[in-house]
Short mmCIF file of C-alpha atoms in Angstrom, two decimals:
data_model
loop_
_atom_site.label_atom_id
_atom_site.label_comp_id
_atom_site.label_asym_id
_atom_site.label_seq_id
_atom_site.Cartn_x
_atom_site.Cartn_y
_atom_site.Cartn_z
CA ILE A 1 -33.56 -76.83 -23.93
CA ALA A 2 -30.58 -78.80 -25.06
CA LEU A 3 -29.80 -77.38 -28.47
CA SER A 4 -28.61 -80.82 -29.56
CA ALA A 5 -32.25 -81.93 -29.26
CA LEU A 6 -32.96 -79.83 -32.35
CA GLU A 7 -30.47 -81.89 -34.35
CA THR A 8 -31.65 -85.17 -32.87
CA TYR A 9 -35.40 -84.71 -33.33
CA LYS A 10 -35.54 -82.23 -36.26
CA PRO A 11 -38.80 -80.56 -35.14
CA GLY A 12 -40.67 -78.49 -37.67
CA TYR A 13 -41.51 -75.86 -35.04
CA LEU A 14 -40.06 -74.73 -31.73
CA LEU A 15 -42.39 -73.01 -29.26
CA ILE A 16 -40.39 -70.72 -26.97
CA TRP A 17 -42.12 -69.60 -23.77
CA VAL A 18 -40.53 -68.90 -20.42
CA GLY A 19 -42.60 -68.57 -17.28
CA ALA A 20 -42.97 -65.11 -15.79
CA ASN A 21 -41.66 -66.29 -12.43
CA ASP A 22 -38.60 -67.84 -14.08
CA ALA A 23 -37.88 -64.68 -16.01
CA THR A 24 -38.39 -62.13 -13.25
CA HIS A 25 -36.62 -64.16 -10.55
CA GLY A 26 -33.89 -65.53 -12.77
CA PRO A 27 -30.93 -64.02 -14.56
CA ALA A 28 -30.81 -60.45 -15.84
CA ILE A 29 -33.09 -59.58 -18.75
CA GLU A 30 -30.08 -59.16 -21.06
CA GLU A 31 -29.04 -62.74 -20.35
CA VAL A 32 -32.56 -64.07 -20.92
CA MET A 33 -32.81 -62.23 -24.26
CA ALA A 34 -29.35 -63.48 -25.29
CA ASP A 35 -30.47 -67.03 -24.47
CA PHE A 36 -33.65 -66.52 -26.51
CA ARG A 37 -31.59 -65.26 -29.44
CA THR A 38 -29.26 -68.28 -29.20
CA ILE A 39 -32.24 -70.64 -29.22
CA ILE A 40 -33.85 -68.80 -32.16
CA GLU A 41 -30.62 -68.86 -34.18
CA ALA A 42 -30.11 -72.57 -33.47
CA ALA A 43 -33.69 -73.29 -34.57
CA LYS A 44 -33.24 -71.35 -37.80
CA ALA A 45 -29.94 -73.11 -38.51
CA ASN A 46 -31.77 -76.42 -38.04
CA LYS A 47 -34.56 -75.34 -40.42
CA THR A 48 -36.93 -75.35 -37.45
CA VAL A 49 -39.46 -72.52 -37.31
CA PRO A 50 -39.24 -70.72 -33.95
CA LEU A 51 -42.21 -68.99 -32.34
CA VAL A 52 -41.72 -66.88 -29.22
CA ALA A 53 -44.38 -66.02 -26.65
CA THR A 54 -44.80 -63.12 -24.29
CA LEU A 55 -45.09 -63.72 -20.57
CA THR A 56 -48.47 -63.81 -18.89
CA SER A 57 -49.42 -61.33 -16.16
CA MET A 58 -48.95 -61.90 -12.45
CA MET A 59 -51.74 -61.30 -9.97
CA TYR A 60 -52.53 -61.33 -6.26
CA SER A 61 -49.40 -61.98 -4.17
CA HIS A 62 -47.23 -61.80 -7.32
CA ALA A 63 -48.72 -58.55 -8.67
CA ALA A 64 -45.69 -56.56 -7.51
CA TYR A 65 -43.68 -58.26 -10.28
CA ASP A 66 -46.09 -57.43 -13.09
CA GLY A 67 -44.04 -54.37 -14.09
CA SER A 68 -41.12 -56.70 -14.75
CA VAL A 69 -43.40 -58.75 -16.97
CA ASP A 70 -44.16 -55.64 -19.02
CA THR A 71 -40.43 -54.94 -19.41
CA TYR A 72 -39.73 -58.51 -20.51
CA ASN A 73 -42.63 -58.46 -22.95
CA SER A 74 -41.34 -55.28 -24.59
CA GLU A 75 -37.99 -56.98 -25.12
CA ILE A 76 -39.61 -60.20 -26.38
CA ARG A 77 -41.71 -58.22 -28.88
CA ARG A 78 -38.61 -56.36 -30.06
CA LEU A 79 -36.66 -59.62 -30.40
CA ALA A 80 -39.43 -61.27 -32.43
CA SER A 81 -39.52 -58.27 -34.74
CA GLU A 82 -35.74 -58.17 -35.18
CA GLU A 83 -35.56 -61.90 -35.85
CA GLY A 84 -38.58 -61.87 -38.15
CA ILE A 85 -40.34 -64.64 -36.25
CA THR A 86 -43.90 -65.16 -35.10
CA LEU A 87 -44.86 -63.62 -31.77
CA VAL A 88 -47.55 -65.34 -29.72
CA ASP A 89 -48.91 -62.63 -27.46
CA LEU A 90 -49.99 -64.66 -24.44
CA HIS A 91 -50.08 -61.51 -22.31
CA ARG A 92 -52.90 -60.22 -24.52
CA VAL A 93 -54.65 -63.62 -24.74
CA ILE A 94 -54.70 -64.27 -20.99
CA GLY A 95 -54.91 -60.64 -19.89
CA ASP A 96 -55.76 -59.98 -16.27
CA ASN A 97 -58.72 -62.31 -16.17
CA PRO A 98 -58.67 -63.98 -12.73
CA ASN A 99 -60.51 -67.00 -14.15
CA TYR A 100 -57.33 -67.97 -15.97
CA PHE A 101 -55.09 -67.89 -12.87
CA GLN A 102 -54.76 -70.21 -9.93
CA ASP A 103 -55.02 -68.71 -6.44
CA ASP A 104 -51.27 -68.01 -6.39
CA GLY A 105 -51.74 -65.43 -9.17
CA LEU A 106 -48.84 -66.93 -11.10
CA HIS A 107 -49.78 -70.32 -12.50
CA LEU A 108 -52.61 -70.70 -14.97
CA THR A 109 -55.75 -72.75 -14.56
CA ASP A 110 -56.62 -75.53 -16.99
CA GLU A 111 -58.76 -73.00 -18.85
CA GLY A 112 -55.80 -70.61 -19.05
CA TYR A 113 -53.50 -73.32 -20.37
CA GLN A 114 -56.14 -74.24 -22.94
CA LEU A 115 -55.99 -70.64 -24.21
CA VAL A 116 -52.20 -70.90 -24.40
CA ALA A 117 -52.48 -74.06 -26.49
CA GLU A 118 -55.03 -72.45 -28.77
CA ALA A 119 -52.86 -69.33 -29.20
CA PHE A 120 -49.86 -71.40 -30.26
CA PHE A 121 -52.04 -73.57 -32.52
CA ASN A 122 -53.50 -70.49 -34.20
CA ALA A 123 -50.03 -69.05 -34.72
CA LEU A 124 -48.92 -72.19 -36.53
#
């Protein structure tokens, strides 16, 4: 996200959700959390309400990374608590239900994404 977009568009809410694959195969967790904090602080400074979501599970060929998802989710929950912002617990909503995952075990099905949309809507 370009933080200048917050100033340009003045959104009322900012939904923050990073994909599990992006998080576990990307930069170190400390860097991801620092980036989240920067985004949250920029949103607050812009009078935009930030909401942060946990990562969804990984299954099948990606199941080996699910422990990393748990670690990230612990940090995301802690960050939401420290920042006093709404946590959308997508890990709980989606769970390990194979009906919500495509065959790659990483990306969600349309039904899974519908649950994500509903979870964010309910949090608003």
